[in-house]
């Protein structure tokens, strides 16, 4: 049960990271002196890593210990987000966005593995519940964005 909760929260976390640049588009473009096409590349880099990494992470989950793979993904995504928050260089920002896509794959595949391994008799229900929780991330991110914007304005 603990692994399912951790994986679901990781899925929620990565979903926020996936969508938050859209809410902060103006800030990101201003901070990195981006044009609109630069921001388009910035957004796309996430998916350039996200799509093909499903194969690699699936292999890693079959080959190595589940906890080590999950921990690697969580730490990698958190460290990448930390580096992104500190950088002023557009190329480092591009690299970070690519790595965010790469490490985000760990969330969904670890979630599938945890449910399949421990709750195969409730796979569909728990997967649906987990995805629903993850899809609440945009709502949470919206509230977070509004709260931050309110604080900045006062």
PDB file of N, CA, C and O in Angstrom, residues 24-91:
ATOM      1  N   UNK A  24       3.362  29.605 -16.162  1.00  0.00           N
ATOM      2  CA  UNK A  24       4.439  30.583 -15.945  1.00  0.00           C
ATOM      3  C   UNK A  24       5.141  30.967 -17.253  1.00  0.00           C
ATOM      4  O   UNK A  24       6.279  31.411 -17.214  1.00  0.00           O
ATOM      5  N   UNK A  25       4.466  30.808 -18.356  1.00  0.00           N
ATOM      6  CA  UNK A  25       5.077  31.071 -19.659  1.00  0.00           C
ATOM      7  C   UNK A  25       5.697  32.467 -19.733  1.00  0.00           C
ATOM      8  O   UNK A  25       6.858  32.610 -20.128  1.00  0.00           O
ATOM      9  N   UNK A  26       4.965  33.468 -19.332  1.00  0.00           N
ATOM     10  CA  UNK A  26       5.481  34.841 -19.416  1.00  0.00           C
ATOM     11  C   UNK A  26       6.723  35.027 -18.541  1.00  0.00           C
ATOM     12  O   UNK A  26       7.704  35.642 -18.973  1.00  0.00           O
ATOM     13  N   UNK A  27       6.669  34.480 -17.333  1.00  0.00           N
ATOM     14  CA  UNK A  27       7.823  34.591 -16.432  1.00  0.00           C
ATOM     15  C   UNK A  27       9.042  33.868 -16.997  1.00  0.00           C
ATOM     16  O   UNK A  27      10.157  34.393 -16.937  1.00  0.00           O
ATOM     17  N   UNK A  28       8.837  32.676 -17.504  1.00  0.00           N
ATOM     18  CA  UNK A  28       9.947  31.890 -18.058  1.00  0.00           C
ATOM     19  C   UNK A  28      10.534  32.598 -19.274  1.00  0.00           C
ATOM     20  O   UNK A  28      11.760  32.717 -19.405  1.00  0.00           O
ATOM     21  N   UNK A  29       9.668  33.077 -20.150  1.00  0.00           N
ATOM     22  CA  UNK A  29      10.150  33.772 -21.348  1.00  0.00           C
ATOM     23  C   UNK A  29      10.931  35.028 -20.968  1.00  0.00           C
ATOM     24  O   UNK A  29      11.962  35.320 -21.572  1.00  0.00           O
ATOM     25  N   UNK A  30      10.468  35.744 -19.971  1.00  0.00           N
ATOM     26  CA  UNK A  30      11.163  36.955 -19.536  1.00  0.00           C
ATOM     27  C   UNK A  30      12.502  36.634 -18.869  1.00  0.00           C
ATOM     28  O   UNK A  30      13.515  37.258 -19.173  1.00  0.00           O
ATOM     29  N   UNK A  31      12.498  35.642 -17.984  1.00  0.00           N
ATOM     30  CA  UNK A  31      13.728  35.298 -17.252  1.00  0.00           C
ATOM     31  C   UNK A  31      14.847  34.800 -18.162  1.00  0.00           C
ATOM     32  O   UNK A  31      16.017  35.037 -17.881  1.00  0.00           O
ATOM     33  N   UNK A  32      14.482  34.101 -19.226  1.00  0.00           N
ATOM     34  CA  UNK A  32      15.493  33.547 -20.123  1.00  0.00           C
ATOM     35  C   UNK A  32      15.577  34.296 -21.447  1.00  0.00           C
ATOM     36  O   UNK A  32      16.237  33.839 -22.379  1.00  0.00           O
ATOM     37  N   UNK A  33      14.911  35.443 -21.538  1.00  0.00           N
ATOM     38  CA  UNK A  33      14.884  36.247 -22.765  1.00  0.00           C
ATOM     39  C   UNK A  33      14.509  35.384 -23.972  1.00  0.00           C
ATOM     40  O   UNK A  33      15.157  35.434 -25.016  1.00  0.00           O
ATOM     41  N   UNK A  34      13.454  34.614 -23.816  1.00  0.00           N
ATOM     42  CA  UNK A  34      13.000  33.713 -24.872  1.00  0.00           C
ATOM     43  C   UNK A  34      12.008  34.414 -25.788  1.00  0.00           C
ATOM     44  O   UNK A  34      11.233  35.255 -25.346  1.00  0.00           O
ATOM     45  N   UNK A  35      12.039  33.997 -27.046  1.00  0.00           N
ATOM     46  CA  UNK A  35      10.972  34.343 -27.972  1.00  0.00           C
ATOM     47  C   UNK A  35       9.957  33.212 -27.901  1.00  0.00           C
ATOM     48  O   UNK A  35      10.195  32.183 -27.251  1.00  0.00           O
ATOM     49  N   UNK A  36       8.849  33.369 -28.575  1.00  0.00           N
ATOM     50  CA  UNK A  36       7.792  32.369 -28.525  1.00  0.00           C
ATOM     51  C   UNK A  36       8.264  31.016 -29.065  1.00  0.00           C
ATOM     52  O   UNK A  36       7.928  29.974 -28.497  1.00  0.00           O
ATOM     53  N   UNK A  37       9.051  31.035 -30.136  1.00  0.00           N
ATOM     54  CA  UNK A  37       9.528  29.757 -30.671  1.00  0.00           C
ATOM     55  C   UNK A  37      10.533  29.094 -29.726  1.00  0.00           C
ATOM     56  O   UNK A  37      10.601  27.859 -29.657  1.00  0.00           O
ATOM     57  N   UNK A  38      11.291  29.865 -28.964  1.00  0.00           N
ATOM     58  CA  UNK A  38      12.188  29.307 -27.951  1.00  0.00           C
ATOM     59  C   UNK A  38      11.373  28.599 -26.864  1.00  0.00           C
ATOM     60  O   UNK A  38      11.743  27.526 -26.395  1.00  0.00           O
ATOM     61  N   UNK A  39      10.269  29.227 -26.471  1.00  0.00           N
ATOM     62  CA  UNK A  39       9.415  28.604 -25.458  1.00  0.00           C
ATOM     63  C   UNK A  39       8.767  27.335 -26.006  1.00  0.00           C
ATOM     64  O   UNK A  39       8.583  26.363 -25.269  1.00  0.00           O
ATOM     65  N   UNK A  40       8.437  27.344 -27.283  1.00  0.00           N
ATOM     66  CA  UNK A  40       7.901  26.138 -27.913  1.00  0.00           C
ATOM     67  C   UNK A  40       8.893  24.987 -27.840  1.00  0.00           C
ATOM     68  O   UNK A  40       8.522  23.851 -27.527  1.00  0.00           O
ATOM     69  N   UNK A  41      10.154  25.281 -28.119  1.00  0.00           N
ATOM     70  CA  UNK A  41      11.198  24.266 -27.996  1.00  0.00           C
ATOM     71  C   UNK A  41      11.338  23.820 -26.540  1.00  0.00           C
ATOM     72  O   UNK A  41      11.434  22.628 -26.255  1.00  0.00           O
ATOM     73  N   UNK A  42      11.334  24.778 -25.626  1.00  0.00           N
ATOM     74  CA  UNK A  42      11.423  24.475 -24.198  1.00  0.00           C
ATOM     75  C   UNK A  42      10.324  23.494 -23.784  1.00  0.00           C
ATOM     76  O   UNK A  42      10.586  22.506 -23.097  1.00  0.00           O
ATOM     77  N   UNK A  43       9.109  23.741 -24.207  1.00  0.00           N
ATOM     78  CA  UNK A  43       7.990  22.861 -23.875  1.00  0.00           C
ATOM     79  C   UNK A  43       8.131  21.497 -24.536  1.00  0.00           C
ATOM     80  O   UNK A  43       7.870  20.464 -23.916  1.00  0.00           O
ATOM     81  N   UNK A  44       8.551  21.485 -25.788  1.00  0.00           N
ATOM     82  CA  UNK A  44       8.653  20.230 -26.542  1.00  0.00           C
ATOM     83  C   UNK A  44       9.754  19.317 -26.021  1.00  0.00           C
ATOM     84  O   UNK A  44       9.644  18.092 -26.111  1.00  0.00           O
ATOM     85  N   UNK A  45      10.811  19.891 -25.468  1.00  0.00           N
ATOM     86  CA  UNK A  45      11.928  19.076 -24.976  1.00  0.00           C
ATOM     87  C   UNK A  45      11.485  18.074 -23.919  1.00  0.00           C
ATOM     88  O   UNK A  45      12.029  16.974 -23.828  1.00  0.00           O
ATOM     89  N   UNK A  46      10.491  18.425 -23.137  1.00  0.00           N
ATOM     90  CA  UNK A  46       9.942  17.505 -22.138  1.00  0.00           C
ATOM     91  C   UNK A  46       9.478  16.219 -22.824  1.00  0.00           C
ATOM     92  O   UNK A  46       9.808  15.115 -22.390  1.00  0.00           O
ATOM     93  N   UNK A  47       8.729  16.370 -23.902  1.00  0.00           N
ATOM     94  CA  UNK A  47       8.151  15.209 -24.586  1.00  0.00           C
ATOM     95  C   UNK A  47       9.164  14.471 -25.457  1.00  0.00           C
ATOM     96  O   UNK A  47       8.995  13.286 -25.720  1.00  0.00           O
ATOM     97  N   UNK A  48      10.208  15.172 -25.891  1.00  0.00           N
ATOM     98  CA  UNK A  48      11.275  14.495 -26.635  1.00  0.00           C
ATOM     99  C   UNK A  48      11.935  13.425 -25.778  1.00  0.00           C
ATOM    100  O   UNK A  48      12.369  12.397 -26.282  1.00  0.00           O
ATOM    101  N   UNK A  49      12.021  13.671 -24.484  1.00  0.00           N
ATOM    102  CA  UNK A  49      12.582  12.668 -23.568  1.00  0.00           C
ATOM    103  C   UNK A  49      11.492  11.719 -23.066  1.00  0.00           C
ATOM    104  O   UNK A  49      11.717  10.520 -22.938  1.00  0.00           O
ATOM    105  N   UNK A  50      10.324  12.256 -22.784  1.00  0.00           N
ATOM    106  CA  UNK A  50       9.247  11.491 -22.154  1.00  0.00           C
ATOM    107  C   UNK A  50       8.817  10.289 -23.008  1.00  0.00           C
ATOM    108  O   UNK A  50       8.674   9.180 -22.483  1.00  0.00           O
ATOM    109  N   UNK A  51       8.612  10.500 -24.278  1.00  0.00           N
ATOM    110  CA  UNK A  51       8.081   9.430 -25.127  1.00  0.00           C
ATOM    111  C   UNK A  51       9.020   8.217 -25.246  1.00  0.00           C
ATOM    112  O   UNK A  51       8.608   7.094 -24.942  1.00  0.00           O
ATOM    113  N   UNK A  52      10.266   8.391 -25.646  1.00  0.00           N
ATOM    114  CA  UNK A  52      11.114   7.197 -25.815  1.00  0.00           C
ATOM    115  C   UNK A  52      11.579   6.572 -24.493  1.00  0.00           C
ATOM    116  O   UNK A  52      11.908   5.383 -24.471  1.00  0.00           O
ATOM    117  N   UNK A  53      11.575   7.320 -23.421  1.00  0.00           N
ATOM    118  CA  UNK A  53      12.081   6.783 -22.153  1.00  0.00           C
ATOM    119  C   UNK A  53      11.167   5.734 -21.535  1.00  0.00           C
ATOM    120  O   UNK A  53      11.578   5.009 -20.631  1.00  0.00           O
ATOM    121  N   UNK A  54       9.943   5.599 -22.004  1.00  0.00           N
ATOM    122  CA  UNK A  54       9.067   4.543 -21.490  1.00  0.00           C
ATOM    123  C   UNK A  54       9.699   3.164 -21.702  1.00  0.00           C
ATOM    124  O   UNK A  54       9.606   2.298 -20.833  1.00  0.00           O
ATOM    125  N   UNK A  55      10.329   2.989 -22.831  1.00  0.00           N
ATOM    126  CA  UNK A  55      10.967   1.706 -23.139  1.00  0.00           C
ATOM    127  C   UNK A  55      12.129   1.453 -22.176  1.00  0.00           C
ATOM    128  O   UNK A  55      12.255   0.371 -21.599  1.00  0.00           O
ATOM    129  N   UNK A  56      12.948   2.450 -21.978  1.00  0.00           N
ATOM    130  CA  UNK A  56      14.126   2.312 -21.124  1.00  0.00           C
ATOM    131  C   UNK A  56      13.721   2.070 -19.670  1.00  0.00           C
ATOM    132  O   UNK A  56      14.239   1.164 -19.009  1.00  0.00           O
ATOM    133  N   UNK A  57      12.797   2.855 -19.161  1.00  0.00           N
ATOM    134  CA  UNK A  57      12.388   2.714 -17.761  1.00  0.00           C
ATOM    135  C   UNK A  57      11.649   1.386 -17.556  1.00  0.00           C
ATOM    136  O   UNK A  57      11.819   0.730 -16.516  1.00  0.00           O
ATOM    137  N   UNK A  58      10.884   0.965 -18.534  1.00  0.00           N
ATOM    138  CA  UNK A  58      10.249  -0.355 -18.450  1.00  0.00           C
ATOM    139  C   UNK A  58      11.281  -1.466 -18.314  1.00  0.00           C
ATOM    140  O   UNK A  58      11.137  -2.378 -17.494  1.00  0.00           O
ATOM    141  N   UNK A  59      12.334  -1.365 -19.093  1.00  0.00           N
ATOM    142  CA  UNK A  59      13.429  -2.337 -18.998  1.00  0.00           C
ATOM    143  C   UNK A  59      14.089  -2.272 -17.616  1.00  0.00           C
ATOM    144  O   UNK A  59      14.367  -3.305 -17.001  1.00  0.00           O
ATOM    145  N   UNK A  60      14.351  -1.060 -17.120  1.00  0.00           N
ATOM    146  CA  UNK A  60      14.979  -0.900 -15.805  1.00  0.00           C
ATOM    147  C   UNK A  60      14.119  -1.510 -14.695  1.00  0.00           C
ATOM    148  O   UNK A  60      14.637  -2.134 -13.770  1.00  0.00           O
ATOM    149  N   UNK A  61      12.808  -1.348 -14.795  1.00  0.00           N
ATOM    150  CA  UNK A  61      11.914  -1.911 -13.786  1.00  0.00           C
ATOM    151  C   UNK A  61      11.913  -3.441 -13.817  1.00  0.00           C
ATOM    152  O   UNK A  61      11.739  -4.081 -12.778  1.00  0.00           O
ATOM    153  N   UNK A  62      12.095  -4.016 -15.000  1.00  0.00           N
ATOM    154  CA  UNK A  62      12.174  -5.472 -15.100  1.00  0.00           C
ATOM    155  C   UNK A  62      13.512  -6.004 -14.619  1.00  0.00           C
ATOM    156  O   UNK A  62      13.602  -7.110 -14.097  1.00  0.00           O
ATOM    157  N   UNK A  63      14.549  -5.228 -14.778  1.00  0.00           N
ATOM    158  CA  UNK A  63      15.913  -5.683 -14.505  1.00  0.00           C
ATOM    159  C   UNK A  63      16.373  -5.412 -13.068  1.00  0.00           C
ATOM    160  O   UNK A  63      17.089  -6.224 -12.495  1.00  0.00           O
ATOM    161  N   UNK A  64      15.966  -4.286 -12.482  1.00  0.00           N
ATOM    162  CA  UNK A  64      16.500  -3.855 -11.193  1.00  0.00           C
ATOM    163  C   UNK A  64      15.404  -3.767 -10.135  1.00  0.00           C
ATOM    164  O   UNK A  64      14.215  -3.811 -10.440  1.00  0.00           O
ATOM    165  N   UNK A  65      15.839  -3.584  -8.896  1.00  0.00           N
ATOM    166  CA  UNK A  65      14.937  -3.479  -7.765  1.00  0.00           C
ATOM    167  C   UNK A  65      14.002  -2.273  -7.923  1.00  0.00           C
ATOM    168  O   UNK A  65      14.452  -1.159  -8.216  1.00  0.00           O
ATOM    169  N   UNK A  66      12.733  -2.503  -7.705  1.00  0.00           N
ATOM    170  CA  UNK A  66      11.699  -1.479  -7.855  1.00  0.00           C
ATOM    171  C   UNK A  66      12.021  -0.230  -7.038  1.00  0.00           C
ATOM    172  O   UNK A  66      11.910   0.895  -7.524  1.00  0.00           O
ATOM    173  N   UNK A  67      12.412  -0.401  -5.784  1.00  0.00           N
ATOM    174  CA  UNK A  67      12.666   0.749  -4.913  1.00  0.00           C
ATOM    175  C   UNK A  67      13.822   1.594  -5.408  1.00  0.00           C
ATOM    176  O   UNK A  67      13.792   2.822  -5.310  1.00  0.00           O
ATOM    177  N   UNK A  68      14.846   0.953  -5.950  1.00  0.00           N
ATOM    178  CA  UNK A  68      15.987   1.708  -6.461  1.00  0.00           C
ATOM    179  C   UNK A  68      15.605   2.503  -7.702  1.00  0.00           C
ATOM    180  O   UNK A  68      16.025   3.645  -7.866  1.00  0.00           O
ATOM    181  N   UNK A  69      14.811   1.904  -8.560  1.00  0.00           N
ATOM    182  CA  UNK A  69      14.375   2.603  -9.779  1.00  0.00           C
ATOM    183  C   UNK A  69      13.474   3.779  -9.403  1.00  0.00           C
ATOM    184  O   UNK A  69      13.652   4.891  -9.908  1.00  0.00           O
ATOM    185  N   UNK A  70      12.534   3.544  -8.502  1.00  0.00           N
ATOM    186  CA  UNK A  70      11.631   4.611  -8.054  1.00  0.00           C
ATOM    187  C   UNK A  70      12.411   5.748  -7.401  1.00  0.00           C
ATOM    188  O   UNK A  70      12.198   6.924  -7.714  1.00  0.00           O
ATOM    189  N   UNK A  71      13.330   5.396  -6.522  1.00  0.00           N
ATOM    190  CA  UNK A  71      14.138   6.412  -5.840  1.00  0.00           C
ATOM    191  C   UNK A  71      14.981   7.206  -6.833  1.00  0.00           C
ATOM    192  O   UNK A  71      15.098   8.429  -6.718  1.00  0.00           O
ATOM    193  N   UNK A  72      15.539   6.527  -7.819  1.00  0.00           N
ATOM    194  CA  UNK A  72      16.332   7.209  -8.850  1.00  0.00           C
ATOM    195  C   UNK A  72      15.488   8.231  -9.598  1.00  0.00           C
ATOM    196  O   UNK A  72      15.931   9.355  -9.853  1.00  0.00           O
ATOM    197  N   UNK A  73      14.288   7.844  -9.956  1.00  0.00           N
ATOM    198  CA  UNK A  73      13.403   8.759 -10.664  1.00  0.00           C
ATOM    199  C   UNK A  73      13.008   9.956  -9.821  1.00  0.00           C
ATOM    200  O   UNK A  73      13.027  11.099 -10.292  1.00  0.00           O
ATOM    201  N   UNK A  74      12.641   9.703  -8.581  1.00  0.00           N
ATOM    202  CA  UNK A  74      12.255  10.792  -7.678  1.00  0.00           C
ATOM    203  C   UNK A  74      13.399  11.762  -7.431  1.00  0.00           C
ATOM    204  O   UNK A  74      13.226  12.982  -7.528  1.00  0.00           O
ATOM    205  N   UNK A  75      14.564  11.213  -7.124  1.00  0.00           N
ATOM    206  CA  UNK A  75      15.724  12.074  -6.872  1.00  0.00           C
ATOM    207  C   UNK A  75      16.155  12.820  -8.128  1.00  0.00           C
ATOM    208  O   UNK A  75      16.498  14.000  -8.070  1.00  0.00           O
ATOM    209  N   UNK A  76      16.139  12.125  -9.263  1.00  0.00           N
ATOM    210  CA  UNK A  76      16.524  12.765 -10.516  1.00  0.00           C
ATOM    211  C   UNK A  76      15.613  13.926 -10.868  1.00  0.00           C
ATOM    212  O   UNK A  76      16.075  15.010 -11.243  1.00  0.00           O
ATOM    213  N   UNK A  77      14.310  13.719 -10.720  1.00  0.00           N
ATOM    214  CA  UNK A  77      13.357  14.785 -11.038  1.00  0.00           C
ATOM    215  C   UNK A  77      13.485  15.952 -10.058  1.00  0.00           C
ATOM    216  O   UNK A  77      13.486  17.115 -10.462  1.00  0.00           O
ATOM    217  N   UNK A  78      13.640  15.638  -8.789  1.00  0.00           N
ATOM    218  CA  UNK A  78      13.777  16.700  -7.787  1.00  0.00           C
ATOM    219  C   UNK A  78      15.058  17.497  -7.982  1.00  0.00           C
ATOM    220  O   UNK A  78      15.050  18.735  -7.906  1.00  0.00           O
ATOM    221  N   UNK A  79      16.149  16.819  -8.239  1.00  0.00           N
ATOM    222  CA  UNK A  79      17.425  17.503  -8.466  1.00  0.00           C
ATOM    223  C   UNK A  79      17.368  18.362  -9.726  1.00  0.00           C
ATOM    224  O   UNK A  79      17.843  19.505  -9.733  1.00  0.00           O
ATOM    225  N   UNK A  80      16.756  17.841 -10.776  1.00  0.00           N
ATOM    226  CA  UNK A  80      16.620  18.602 -12.016  1.00  0.00           C
ATOM    227  C   UNK A  80      15.782  19.859 -11.794  1.00  0.00           C
ATOM    228  O   UNK A  80      16.127  20.937 -12.285  1.00  0.00           O
ATOM    229  N   UNK A  81      14.709  19.732 -11.044  1.00  0.00           N
ATOM    230  CA  UNK A  81      13.870  20.895 -10.754  1.00  0.00           C
ATOM    231  C   UNK A  81      14.638  21.921  -9.927  1.00  0.00           C
ATOM    232  O   UNK A  81      14.519  23.133 -10.157  1.00  0.00           O
ATOM    233  N   UNK A  82      15.450  21.454  -9.007  1.00  0.00           N
ATOM    234  CA  UNK A  82      16.267  22.354  -8.196  1.00  0.00           C
ATOM    235  C   UNK A  82      17.269  23.125  -9.068  1.00  0.00           C
ATOM    236  O   UNK A  82      17.389  24.341  -8.955  1.00  0.00           O
ATOM    237  N   UNK A  83      17.954  22.411  -9.942  1.00  0.00           N
ATOM    238  CA  UNK A  83      18.922  23.061 -10.843  1.00  0.00           C
ATOM    239  C   UNK A  83      18.199  24.067 -11.735  1.00  0.00           C
ATOM    240  O   UNK A  83      18.684  25.186 -11.937  1.00  0.00           O
ATOM    241  N   UNK A  84      17.029  23.690 -12.244  1.00  0.00           N
ATOM    242  CA  UNK A  84      16.261  24.607 -13.084  1.00  0.00           C
ATOM    243  C   UNK A  84      15.902  25.887 -12.321  1.00  0.00           C
ATOM    244  O   UNK A  84      15.954  26.981 -12.878  1.00  0.00           O
ATOM    245  N   UNK A  85      15.562  25.740 -11.056  1.00  0.00           N
ATOM    246  CA  UNK A  85      15.169  26.920 -10.279  1.00  0.00           C
ATOM    247  C   UNK A  85      16.330  27.883 -10.048  1.00  0.00           C
ATOM    248  O   UNK A  85      16.110  29.060  -9.770  1.00  0.00           O
ATOM    249  N   UNK A  86      17.558  27.408 -10.175  1.00  0.00           N
ATOM    250  CA  UNK A  86      18.734  28.250  -9.933  1.00  0.00           C
ATOM    251  C   UNK A  86      19.352  28.845 -11.204  1.00  0.00           C
ATOM    252  O   UNK A  86      20.091  29.813 -11.115  1.00  0.00           O
ATOM    253  N   UNK A  87      19.062  28.257 -12.334  1.00  0.00           N
ATOM    254  CA  UNK A  87      19.781  28.653 -13.549  1.00  0.00           C
ATOM    255  C   UNK A  87      19.262  29.956 -14.158  1.00  0.00           C
ATOM    256  O   UNK A  87      18.086  30.294 -14.024  1.00  0.00           O
ATOM    257  N   UNK A  88      20.165  30.636 -14.819  1.00  0.00           N
ATOM    258  CA  UNK A  88      19.834  31.822 -15.608  1.00  0.00           C
ATOM    259  C   UNK A  88      20.184  31.589 -17.077  1.00  0.00           C
ATOM    260  O   UNK A  88      19.974  32.458 -17.910  1.00  0.00           O
ATOM    261  N   UNK A  89      20.736  30.431 -17.371  1.00  0.00           N
ATOM    262  CA  UNK A  89      21.208  30.088 -18.704  1.00  0.00           C
ATOM    263  C   UNK A  89      20.122  29.332 -19.466  1.00  0.00           C
ATOM    264  O   UNK A  89      19.623  28.308 -18.986  1.00  0.00           O
ATOM    265  N   UNK A  90      19.783  29.794 -20.651  1.00  0.00           N
ATOM    266  CA  UNK A  90      18.713  29.170 -21.425  1.00  0.00           C
ATOM    267  C   UNK A  90      19.046  27.726 -21.810  1.00  0.00           C
ATOM    268  O   UNK A  90      18.171  26.864 -21.831  1.00  0.00           O
ATOM    269  N   UNK A  91      20.310  27.437 -22.062  1.00  0.00           N
ATOM    270  CA  UNK A  91      20.687  26.086 -22.471  1.00  0.00           C
ATOM    271  C   UNK A  91      20.615  25.108 -21.301  1.00  0.00           C
ATOM    272  O   UNK A  91      20.238  23.947 -21.485  1.00  0.00           O
TER     273      UNK A  91
END
